[in-house]
Coordinates of C-alpha atoms in Angstrom, one line a residue:
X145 CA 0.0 0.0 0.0
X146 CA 1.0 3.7 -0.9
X147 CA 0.5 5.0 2.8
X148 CA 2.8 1.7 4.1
X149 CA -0.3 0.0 5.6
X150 CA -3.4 -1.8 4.7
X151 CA -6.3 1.1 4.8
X152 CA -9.0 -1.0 6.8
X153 CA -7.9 -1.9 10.3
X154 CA -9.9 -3.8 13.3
X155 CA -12.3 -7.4 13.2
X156 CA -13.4 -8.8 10.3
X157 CA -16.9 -7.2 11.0
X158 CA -15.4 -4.1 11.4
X159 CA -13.2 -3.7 8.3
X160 CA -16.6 -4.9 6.7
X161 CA -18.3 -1.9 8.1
X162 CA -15.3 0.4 7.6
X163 CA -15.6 -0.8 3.8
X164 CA -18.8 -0.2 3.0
X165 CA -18.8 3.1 4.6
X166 CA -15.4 4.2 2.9
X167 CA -14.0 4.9 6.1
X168 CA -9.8 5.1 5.6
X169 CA -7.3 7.6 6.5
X170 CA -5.2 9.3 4.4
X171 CA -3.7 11.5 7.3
X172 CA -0.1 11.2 9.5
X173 CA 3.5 10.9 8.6
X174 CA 3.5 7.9 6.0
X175 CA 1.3 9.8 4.0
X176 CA 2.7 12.9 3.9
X177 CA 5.0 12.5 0.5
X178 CA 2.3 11.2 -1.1
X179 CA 0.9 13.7 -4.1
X180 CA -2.7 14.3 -4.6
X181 CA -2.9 12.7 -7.8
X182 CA -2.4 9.7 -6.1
X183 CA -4.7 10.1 -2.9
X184 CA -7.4 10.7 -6.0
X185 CA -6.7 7.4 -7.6
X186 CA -7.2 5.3 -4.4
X187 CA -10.5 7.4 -3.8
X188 CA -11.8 6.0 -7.3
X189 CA -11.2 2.4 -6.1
X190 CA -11.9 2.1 -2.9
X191 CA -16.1 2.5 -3.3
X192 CA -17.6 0.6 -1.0
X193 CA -20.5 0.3 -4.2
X194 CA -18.9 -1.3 -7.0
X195 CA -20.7 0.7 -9.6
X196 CA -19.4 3.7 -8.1
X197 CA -15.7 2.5 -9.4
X198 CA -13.0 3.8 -11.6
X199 CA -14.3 1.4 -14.3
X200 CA -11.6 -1.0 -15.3
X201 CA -10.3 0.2 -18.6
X202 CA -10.4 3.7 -16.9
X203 CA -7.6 2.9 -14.2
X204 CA -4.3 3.0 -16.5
X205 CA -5.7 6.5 -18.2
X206 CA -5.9 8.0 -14.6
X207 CA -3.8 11.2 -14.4
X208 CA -1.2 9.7 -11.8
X209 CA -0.4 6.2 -13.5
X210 CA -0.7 8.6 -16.9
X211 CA 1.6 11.1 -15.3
X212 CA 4.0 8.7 -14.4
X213 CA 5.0 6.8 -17.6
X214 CA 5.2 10.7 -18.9
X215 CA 8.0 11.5 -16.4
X216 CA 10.1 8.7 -17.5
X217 CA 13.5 9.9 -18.8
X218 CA 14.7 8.4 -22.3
X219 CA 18.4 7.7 -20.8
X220 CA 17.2 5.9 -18.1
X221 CA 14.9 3.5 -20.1
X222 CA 17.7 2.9 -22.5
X223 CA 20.0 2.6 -19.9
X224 CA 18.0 -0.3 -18.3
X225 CA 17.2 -1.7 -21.6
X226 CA 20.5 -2.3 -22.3
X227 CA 21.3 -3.8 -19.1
X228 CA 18.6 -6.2 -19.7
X229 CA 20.4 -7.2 -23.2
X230 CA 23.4 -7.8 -20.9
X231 CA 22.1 -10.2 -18.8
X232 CA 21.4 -12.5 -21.8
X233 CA 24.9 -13.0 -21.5
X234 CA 24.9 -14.0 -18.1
X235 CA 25.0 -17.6 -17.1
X236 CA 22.2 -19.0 -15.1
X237 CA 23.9 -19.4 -11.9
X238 CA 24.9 -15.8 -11.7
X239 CA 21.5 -14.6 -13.1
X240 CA 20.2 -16.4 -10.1
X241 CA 22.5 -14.4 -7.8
X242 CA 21.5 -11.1 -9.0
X243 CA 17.8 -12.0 -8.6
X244 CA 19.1 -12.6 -4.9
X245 CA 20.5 -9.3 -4.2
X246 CA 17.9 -7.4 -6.4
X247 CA 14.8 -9.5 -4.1
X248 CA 16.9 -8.0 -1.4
X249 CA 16.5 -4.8 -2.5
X250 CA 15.1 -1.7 -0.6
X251 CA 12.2 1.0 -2.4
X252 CA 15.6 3.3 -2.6
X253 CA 18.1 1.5 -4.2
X254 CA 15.1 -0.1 -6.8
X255 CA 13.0 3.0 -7.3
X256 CA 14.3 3.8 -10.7
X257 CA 14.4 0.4 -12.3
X258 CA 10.6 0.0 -10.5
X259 CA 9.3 3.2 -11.9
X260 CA 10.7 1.8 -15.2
X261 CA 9.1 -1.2 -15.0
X262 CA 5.6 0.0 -13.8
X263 CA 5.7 2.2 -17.2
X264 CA 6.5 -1.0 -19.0
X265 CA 3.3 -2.8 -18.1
X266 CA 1.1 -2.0 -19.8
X267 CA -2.2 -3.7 -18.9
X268 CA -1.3 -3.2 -14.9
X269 CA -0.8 -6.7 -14.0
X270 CA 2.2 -6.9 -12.1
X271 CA 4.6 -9.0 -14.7
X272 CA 5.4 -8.2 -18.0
X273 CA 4.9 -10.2 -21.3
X274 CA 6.8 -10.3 -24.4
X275 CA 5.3 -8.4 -26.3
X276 CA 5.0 -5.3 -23.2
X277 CA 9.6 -6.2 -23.6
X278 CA 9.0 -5.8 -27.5
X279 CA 7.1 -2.7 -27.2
X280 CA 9.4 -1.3 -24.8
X281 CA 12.9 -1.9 -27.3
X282 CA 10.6 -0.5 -30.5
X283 CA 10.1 2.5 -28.7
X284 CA 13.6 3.4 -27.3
X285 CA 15.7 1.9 -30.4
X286 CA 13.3 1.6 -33.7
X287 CA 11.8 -1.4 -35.4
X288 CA 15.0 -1.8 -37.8
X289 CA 17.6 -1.5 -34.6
X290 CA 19.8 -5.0 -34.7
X291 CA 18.4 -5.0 -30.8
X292 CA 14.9 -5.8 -31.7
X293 CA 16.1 -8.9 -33.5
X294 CA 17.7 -10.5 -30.0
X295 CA 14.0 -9.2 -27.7
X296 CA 13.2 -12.9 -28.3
X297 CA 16.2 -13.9 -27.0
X298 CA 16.5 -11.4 -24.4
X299 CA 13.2 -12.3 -22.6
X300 CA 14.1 -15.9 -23.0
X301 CA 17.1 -15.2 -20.5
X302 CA 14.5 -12.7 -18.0
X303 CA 12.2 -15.5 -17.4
X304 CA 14.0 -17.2 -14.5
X305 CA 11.4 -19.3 -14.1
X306 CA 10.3 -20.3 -17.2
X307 CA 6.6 -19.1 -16.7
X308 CA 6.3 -17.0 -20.1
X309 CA 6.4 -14.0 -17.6
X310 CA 9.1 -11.4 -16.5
X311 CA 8.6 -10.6 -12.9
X312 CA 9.6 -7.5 -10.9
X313 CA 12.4 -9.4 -9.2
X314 CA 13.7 -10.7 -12.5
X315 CA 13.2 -7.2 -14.0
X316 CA 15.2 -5.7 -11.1
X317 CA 17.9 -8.6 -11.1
X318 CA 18.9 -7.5 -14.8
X319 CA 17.8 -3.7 -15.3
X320 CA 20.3 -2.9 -11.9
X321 CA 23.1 -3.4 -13.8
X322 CA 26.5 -3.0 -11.9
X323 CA 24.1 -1.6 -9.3
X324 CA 23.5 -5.1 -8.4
X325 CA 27.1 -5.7 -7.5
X326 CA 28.0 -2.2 -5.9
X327 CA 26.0 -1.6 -2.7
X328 CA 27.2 -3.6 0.2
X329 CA 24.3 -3.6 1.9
X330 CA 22.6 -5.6 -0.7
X331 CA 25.3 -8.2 -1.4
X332 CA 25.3 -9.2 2.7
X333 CA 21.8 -9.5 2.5
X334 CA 22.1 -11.7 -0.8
X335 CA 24.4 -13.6 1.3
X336 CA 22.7 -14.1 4.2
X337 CA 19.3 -15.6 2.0
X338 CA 22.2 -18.3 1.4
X339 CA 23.1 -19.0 4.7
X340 CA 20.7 -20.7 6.0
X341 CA 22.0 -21.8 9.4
X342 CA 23.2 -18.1 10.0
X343 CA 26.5 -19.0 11.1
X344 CA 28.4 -16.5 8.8
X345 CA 29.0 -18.8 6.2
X346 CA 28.1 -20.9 3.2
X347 CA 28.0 -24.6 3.1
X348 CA 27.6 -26.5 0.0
X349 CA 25.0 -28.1 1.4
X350 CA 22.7 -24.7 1.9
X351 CA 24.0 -23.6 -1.4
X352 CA 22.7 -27.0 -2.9
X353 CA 19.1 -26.0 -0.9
X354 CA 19.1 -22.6 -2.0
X355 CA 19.6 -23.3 -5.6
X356 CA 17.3 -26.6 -5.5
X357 CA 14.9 -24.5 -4.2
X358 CA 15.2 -21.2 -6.4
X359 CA 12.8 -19.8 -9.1
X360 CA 15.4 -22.0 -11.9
X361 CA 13.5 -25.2 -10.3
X362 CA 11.8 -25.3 -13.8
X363 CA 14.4 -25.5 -16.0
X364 CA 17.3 -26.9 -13.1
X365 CA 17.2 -30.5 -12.3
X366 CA 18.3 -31.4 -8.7
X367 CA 21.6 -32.9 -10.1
X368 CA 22.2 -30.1 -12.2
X369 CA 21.7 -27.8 -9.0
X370 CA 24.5 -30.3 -7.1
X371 CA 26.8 -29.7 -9.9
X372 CA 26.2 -25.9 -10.2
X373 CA 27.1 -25.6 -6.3
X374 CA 30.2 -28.5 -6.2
X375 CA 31.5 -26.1 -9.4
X376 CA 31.1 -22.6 -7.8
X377 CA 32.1 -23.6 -4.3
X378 CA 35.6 -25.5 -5.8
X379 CA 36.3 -22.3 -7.6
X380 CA 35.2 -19.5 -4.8
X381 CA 35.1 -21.2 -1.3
X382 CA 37.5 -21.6 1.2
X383 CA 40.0 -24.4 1.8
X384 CA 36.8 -25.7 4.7
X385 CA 34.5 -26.2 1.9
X386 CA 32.7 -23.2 2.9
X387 CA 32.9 -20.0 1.7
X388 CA 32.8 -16.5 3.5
X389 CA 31.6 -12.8 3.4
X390 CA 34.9 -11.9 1.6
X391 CA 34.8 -15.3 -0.7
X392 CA 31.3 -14.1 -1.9
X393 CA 31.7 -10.9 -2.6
X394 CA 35.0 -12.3 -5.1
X395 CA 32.0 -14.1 -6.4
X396 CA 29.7 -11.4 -7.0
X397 CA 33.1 -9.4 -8.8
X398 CA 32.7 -12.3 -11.2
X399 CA 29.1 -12.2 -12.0
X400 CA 29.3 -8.4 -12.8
X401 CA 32.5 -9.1 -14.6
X402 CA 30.5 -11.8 -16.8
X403 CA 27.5 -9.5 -17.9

């Protein structure tokens, strides 16, 4: 929620009541950087009569999600949209690393790759498809650029998941770009995710469960996920078959040195 809580509060019966009456505050502290535009747009969907709502093809035209893809600037989409052809190149297990930091991610460090990506969406709901990814390229770089000839390609290497869909978190882990590998507070808490038994350190065994586990579970068997972790931790752990802070940060230098 904009105002950093759910707008009906009490029992069940109550928030029932306070519903139907359209009884929410937009008043205090958390609400105090949030524009009018946007105040408006949560008034025209939170009717307690549903005829009384922003009808449904009406919600993208509204002035503040308009406003919004309008304030976008050019560099920045390219900027991202390049990034995301960069992480193409990226092999899977250090695709899945960035989508670690970037899920770690706080509204600060994301805010420009999230505005990006609300603009991107098109239709509002929440993931974007490949033709929202095709749209995006034909706008920034023409129909004739060599770029829109790899968007196939490129959304191919997105979808983490292999569900035909591009989530936020797979957006963020490729449109961050070395942004991903930069801010230390990110990278510790991409490392803790991985260490499971919070001990300071990685085990090939919670590296194994981390990865068996991930979003690649679609496309990663579970003996392709034991090789992936034997592999990294031979090349980045320590002499304990572990590896440390310092040992995965020298891994994260070589997955922003592979994109």
């Amino acid at each position: 929620p904009l105002g950093g809580g759910e707008p009906f509060c009490g029992s069940i019966r109550e928030q029932l009541r306070r519903m139907r009456n359209e009884e929410y505050s937009m008043e205090g502290e958390l609400w105090d950087g949030i524009s009018a535009q946007a105040r408006d747009f949560i008034r025209c969907i939170l009717k307690g009569d549903p005829k009384d709502r922003v009808a449904i093809d009406d919600v993208t035209r509204h002035p503040w999600l308009a406003g919004r893809h309008s304030e976008l600037n050019f560099g920045d989409v390219a900027a991202v949209l390049r990034n995301l052809e960069r992480f193409r190149r990226t092999p899977d297990f250090f695709s899945l690393c960035a989508a670690c930091v970037a899920r770690q991610g706080d509204h600060s460090s994301l805010e420009g790759v999230r505005e990006i990506f609300c603009a991107l969406d098109r239709n509002c709901d929440g993931v974007l498809d490949l033709e929202e990814i095709q749209l995006a390229f034909r706008s920034i770089y023409g129909e004739a650029s060599e770029l829109m000839q790899d968007v196939e390609d490129i959304f191919l290497h997105l979808d983490l998941d292999d569900t035909g869909r591009i989530t936020y978190t797979e957006f963020c882990a490729a449109g961050l770009g070395e942004l991903c590998y930069s801010q230390k507070h990110l990278l510790w808490a991409a490392f803790k995710s991985f260490d499971i038994r919070d001990d300071g350190r990685i085990s090939l065994e919670e590296l194994e469960q981390v990865l068996t586990n991930a979003d690649v579970k679609h496309t990663w068997s579970t003996a392709a996920c034991q090789e992936v972790a034997r592999e990294v931790m031979k090349e980045f752990g320590g002499s304990d078959g572990s590896m440390n802070f310092q040992e995965w940060l020298a891994l994260m230098q070589e997955c922003a040195g592979r994109r």
